[in-house]
XYZ file of C-alpha atoms in Angstrom:
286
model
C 108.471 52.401 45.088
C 105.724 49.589 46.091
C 102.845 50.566 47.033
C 102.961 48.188 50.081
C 106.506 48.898 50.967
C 105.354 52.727 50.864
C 102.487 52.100 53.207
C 104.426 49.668 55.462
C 106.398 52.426 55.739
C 103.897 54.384 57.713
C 103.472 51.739 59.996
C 105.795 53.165 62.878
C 108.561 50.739 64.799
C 107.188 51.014 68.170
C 103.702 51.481 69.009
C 103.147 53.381 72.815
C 100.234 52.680 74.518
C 99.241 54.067 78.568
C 96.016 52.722 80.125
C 95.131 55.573 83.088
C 92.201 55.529 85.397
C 92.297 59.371 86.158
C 89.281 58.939 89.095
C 86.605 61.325 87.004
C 89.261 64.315 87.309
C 88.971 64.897 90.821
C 90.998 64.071 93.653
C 90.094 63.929 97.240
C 86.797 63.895 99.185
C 83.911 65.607 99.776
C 85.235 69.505 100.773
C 88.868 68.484 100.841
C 88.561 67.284 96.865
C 90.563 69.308 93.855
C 89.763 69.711 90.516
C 93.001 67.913 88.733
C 91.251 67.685 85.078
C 93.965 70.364 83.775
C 97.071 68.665 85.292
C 95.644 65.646 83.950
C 95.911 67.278 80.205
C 99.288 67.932 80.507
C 100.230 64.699 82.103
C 98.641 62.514 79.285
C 100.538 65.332 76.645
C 103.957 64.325 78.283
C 102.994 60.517 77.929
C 103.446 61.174 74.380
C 101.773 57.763 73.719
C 100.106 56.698 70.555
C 97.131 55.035 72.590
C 95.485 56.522 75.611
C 93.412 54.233 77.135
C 91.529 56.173 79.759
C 88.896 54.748 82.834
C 86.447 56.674 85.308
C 86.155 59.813 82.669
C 83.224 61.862 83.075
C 80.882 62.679 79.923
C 79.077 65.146 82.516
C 78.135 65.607 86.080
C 75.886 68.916 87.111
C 77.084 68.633 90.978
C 80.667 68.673 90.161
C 80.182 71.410 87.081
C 78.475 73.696 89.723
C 81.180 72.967 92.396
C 84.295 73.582 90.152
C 84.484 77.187 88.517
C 87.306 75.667 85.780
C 85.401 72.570 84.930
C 84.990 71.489 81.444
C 82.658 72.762 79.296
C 83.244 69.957 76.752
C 83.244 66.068 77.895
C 86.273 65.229 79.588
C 87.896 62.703 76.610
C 87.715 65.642 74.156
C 89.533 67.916 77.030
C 91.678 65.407 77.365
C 92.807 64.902 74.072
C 96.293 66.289 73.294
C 96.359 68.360 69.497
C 96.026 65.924 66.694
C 94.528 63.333 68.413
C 90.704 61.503 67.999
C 88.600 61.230 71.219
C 86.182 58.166 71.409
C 84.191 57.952 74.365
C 81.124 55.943 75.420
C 79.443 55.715 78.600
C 79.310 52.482 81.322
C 77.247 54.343 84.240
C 74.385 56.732 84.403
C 74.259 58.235 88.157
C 71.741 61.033 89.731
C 73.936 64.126 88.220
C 75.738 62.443 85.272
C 77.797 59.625 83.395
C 81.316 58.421 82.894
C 82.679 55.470 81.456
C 85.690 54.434 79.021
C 87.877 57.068 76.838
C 90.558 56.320 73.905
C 92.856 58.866 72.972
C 94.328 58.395 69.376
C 97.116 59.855 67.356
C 96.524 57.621 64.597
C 92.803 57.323 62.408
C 89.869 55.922 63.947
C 87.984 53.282 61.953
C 85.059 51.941 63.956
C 84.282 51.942 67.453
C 81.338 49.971 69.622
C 80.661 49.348 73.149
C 79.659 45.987 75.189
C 78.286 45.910 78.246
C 80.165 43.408 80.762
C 78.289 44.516 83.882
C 77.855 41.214 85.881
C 75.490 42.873 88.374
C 73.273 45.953 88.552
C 75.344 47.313 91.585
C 78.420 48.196 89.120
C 78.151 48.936 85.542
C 80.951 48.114 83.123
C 81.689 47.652 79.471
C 84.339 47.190 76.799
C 84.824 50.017 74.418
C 86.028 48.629 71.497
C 87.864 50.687 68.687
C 89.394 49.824 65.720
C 92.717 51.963 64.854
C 94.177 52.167 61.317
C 97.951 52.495 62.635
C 100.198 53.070 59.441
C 97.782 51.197 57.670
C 97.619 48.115 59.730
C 94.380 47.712 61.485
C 95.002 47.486 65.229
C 91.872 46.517 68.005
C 92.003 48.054 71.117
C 89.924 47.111 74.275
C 89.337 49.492 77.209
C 88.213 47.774 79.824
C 87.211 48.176 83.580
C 86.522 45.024 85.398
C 84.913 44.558 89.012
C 85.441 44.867 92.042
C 84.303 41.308 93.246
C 86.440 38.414 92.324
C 83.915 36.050 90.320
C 82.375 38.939 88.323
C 86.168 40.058 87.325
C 86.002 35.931 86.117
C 83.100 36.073 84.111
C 83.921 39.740 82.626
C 87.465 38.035 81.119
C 85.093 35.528 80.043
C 83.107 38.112 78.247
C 85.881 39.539 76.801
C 86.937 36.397 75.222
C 84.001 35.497 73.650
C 83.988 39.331 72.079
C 87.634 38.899 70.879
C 86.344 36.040 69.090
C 83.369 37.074 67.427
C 84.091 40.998 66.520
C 88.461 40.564 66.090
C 89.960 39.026 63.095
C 92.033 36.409 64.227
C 94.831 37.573 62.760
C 94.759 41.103 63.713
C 96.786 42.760 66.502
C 94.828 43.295 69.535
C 95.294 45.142 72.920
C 93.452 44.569 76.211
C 94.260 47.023 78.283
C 92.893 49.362 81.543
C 91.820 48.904 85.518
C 91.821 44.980 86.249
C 90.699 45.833 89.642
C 92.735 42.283 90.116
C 95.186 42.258 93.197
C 96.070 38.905 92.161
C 96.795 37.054 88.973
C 93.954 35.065 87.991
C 92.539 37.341 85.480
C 95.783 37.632 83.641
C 96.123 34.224 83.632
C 92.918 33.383 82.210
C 93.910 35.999 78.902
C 97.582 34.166 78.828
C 95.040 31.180 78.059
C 93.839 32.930 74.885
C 97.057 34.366 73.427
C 97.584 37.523 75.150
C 100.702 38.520 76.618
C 102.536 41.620 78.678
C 105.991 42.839 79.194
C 107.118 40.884 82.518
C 110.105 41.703 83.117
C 109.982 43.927 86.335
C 107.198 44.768 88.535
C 105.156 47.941 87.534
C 102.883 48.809 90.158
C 100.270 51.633 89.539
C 97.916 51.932 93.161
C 97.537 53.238 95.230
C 99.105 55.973 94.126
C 100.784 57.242 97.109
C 102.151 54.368 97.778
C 101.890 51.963 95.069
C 101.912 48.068 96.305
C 99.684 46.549 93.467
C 99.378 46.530 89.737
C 95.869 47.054 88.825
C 96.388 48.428 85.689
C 97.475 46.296 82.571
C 98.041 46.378 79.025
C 98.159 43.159 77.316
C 98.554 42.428 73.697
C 98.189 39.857 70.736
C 99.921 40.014 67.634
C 102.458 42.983 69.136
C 105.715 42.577 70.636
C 106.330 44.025 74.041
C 109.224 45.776 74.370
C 109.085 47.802 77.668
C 106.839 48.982 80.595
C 106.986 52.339 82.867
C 105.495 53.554 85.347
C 105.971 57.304 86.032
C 106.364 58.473 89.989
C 106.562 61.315 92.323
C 104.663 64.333 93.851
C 103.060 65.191 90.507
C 101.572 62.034 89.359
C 100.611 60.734 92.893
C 98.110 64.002 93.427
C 96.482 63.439 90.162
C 94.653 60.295 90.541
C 94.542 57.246 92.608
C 96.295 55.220 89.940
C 99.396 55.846 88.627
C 99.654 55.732 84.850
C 101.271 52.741 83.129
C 103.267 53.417 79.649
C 104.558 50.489 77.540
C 106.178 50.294 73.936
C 105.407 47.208 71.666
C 106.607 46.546 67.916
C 104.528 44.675 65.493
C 105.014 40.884 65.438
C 106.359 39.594 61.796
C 102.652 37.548 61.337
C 100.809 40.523 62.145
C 98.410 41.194 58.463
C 100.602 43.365 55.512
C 99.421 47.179 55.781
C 96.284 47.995 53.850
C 94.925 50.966 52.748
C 97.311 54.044 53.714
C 95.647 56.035 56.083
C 93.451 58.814 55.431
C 94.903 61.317 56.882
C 98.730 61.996 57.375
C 100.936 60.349 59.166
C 100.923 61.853 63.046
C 103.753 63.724 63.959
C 104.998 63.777 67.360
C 104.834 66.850 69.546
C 107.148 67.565 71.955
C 106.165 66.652 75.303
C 104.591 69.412 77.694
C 106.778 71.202 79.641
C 104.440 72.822 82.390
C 105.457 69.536 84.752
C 107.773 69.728 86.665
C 109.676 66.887 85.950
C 110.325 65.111 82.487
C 108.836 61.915 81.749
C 111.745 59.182 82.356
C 111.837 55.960 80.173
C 114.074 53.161 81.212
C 114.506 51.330 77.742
């Protein structure tokens, strides 16, 4: 057989990627909070996604470790991580007990990662975790991002993440922007339309607050990928978890995305089946 037909082989029909901002792992406030860092395991292990893009994950924090008797004792992205997968983590904020920042969960072999910071003022710090993926032997570029909460900082971080795009992403390589917008509007997609980047639009997909979900904060976009379909999953479970609701799309590679390098290193990930301690089974719609 040919060597690149064998490794394009590798290089699966639909990629799935979920961004989820899981609110550092605890839900509530002050004396009525809950530790929901376990539930949150097996919730990203029934996403069965190839991509976790993960927001407001804790690295540490000595008030909350002291508080909760089942807390960690690892960083929360390496919890988090389902069997098989790669962790990357790196940090945005530094606060009085600890630090959290951006996580990427991976069932496919990490090739580089790198952070940027975005923060547009000292009163919220941000960044772009960058990591590049070698996905059935195609490289793919993945963003994890967490923009601000004030409307002209939100402007200049898409700005930002332009200009990193540009200088650190082949052109021709597939990319996905994807996590917490903190957008209630539509500006900020609209500016990365400008550049290329697109979602799946048909429908509306909206992820907080959780409860009661009336916006879509949370967004995945994508260059050099094919959207296929978007879902949001709902009910009791995934509304105690976090304040955002998770957001799961599928995407196939676009027929101009770069021929399959190197195979990867390591074997080709198998699926697992999808946890079964929730109580109800993960839904998809396409």
């Amino acid at each position: 057989m040919n060597a690149t037909v064998a490794e394009d082989a590798l290089r699966p029909e639909v990629l799935r990627i979920a961004t989820y901002n899981i609110h550092k792992g605890v839900q509530g406030l002050w004396r009525m909070s809950r530790l929901e860092i376990g539930n949150l395991g097996l919730a990203i292990e029934q996403l069965d996604a190839d991509i976790v893009c993960l927001q407001e994950v804790r690295k540490m924090n000595l008030r909350e470790q002291l508080r909760f008797a089942d807390w960690p004792s690892i960083p929360q992205a390496d919890f988090l991580a389902p069997e098989g997968y790669e962790a990357v983590y790196h940090t945005n904020a530094v606060t009085r007990h600890g630090e959290h920042g951006n996580a990427l969960l991976s069932r496919w072999p990490v090739v580089h990662s790198q952070q940027r910071d975005i923060s547009d003022h000292r009163l919220e710090q941000r960044g772009i975790l960058h990591v590049e993926l070698n996905v059935g032997g195609s490289p793919v570029h993945v963003l994890v991002v967490h923009l601000g909460l004030i409307h002209i900082s939100r402007i200049r971080q898409v700005e930002m993440i332009h200009e990193f795009v540009r200088d650190e992403v082949p052109a021709d390589a597939a990319v996905v922007v994807a996590g917490d917008f903190n957008d209630w509007g539509e500006q900020t997609s609209a500016l990365l339309r400008t550049s290329g980047f697109r979602e799946f639009e048909q429908g509306r997909f909206f992820t907080y607050p959780s409860v009661l979900p009336v916006v879509q904060l949370d967004r995945i976009f994508v260059r050099g990928l094919t959207p296929r379909g978007m879902f949001v999953p709902r009910g009791r479970i995934w509304r105690r978890m976090s304040d955002h609701l998770p957001l799961l799309a599928e995407f196939s590679f676009d027929a101009t995305s770069p021929a399959p390098l190197a195979a990867p290193r390591t074997r080709t990930p198998s699926r697992k089946k999808p946890a079964q301690s929730l109580k109800k089974r993960l839904r998809r719609p396409w």
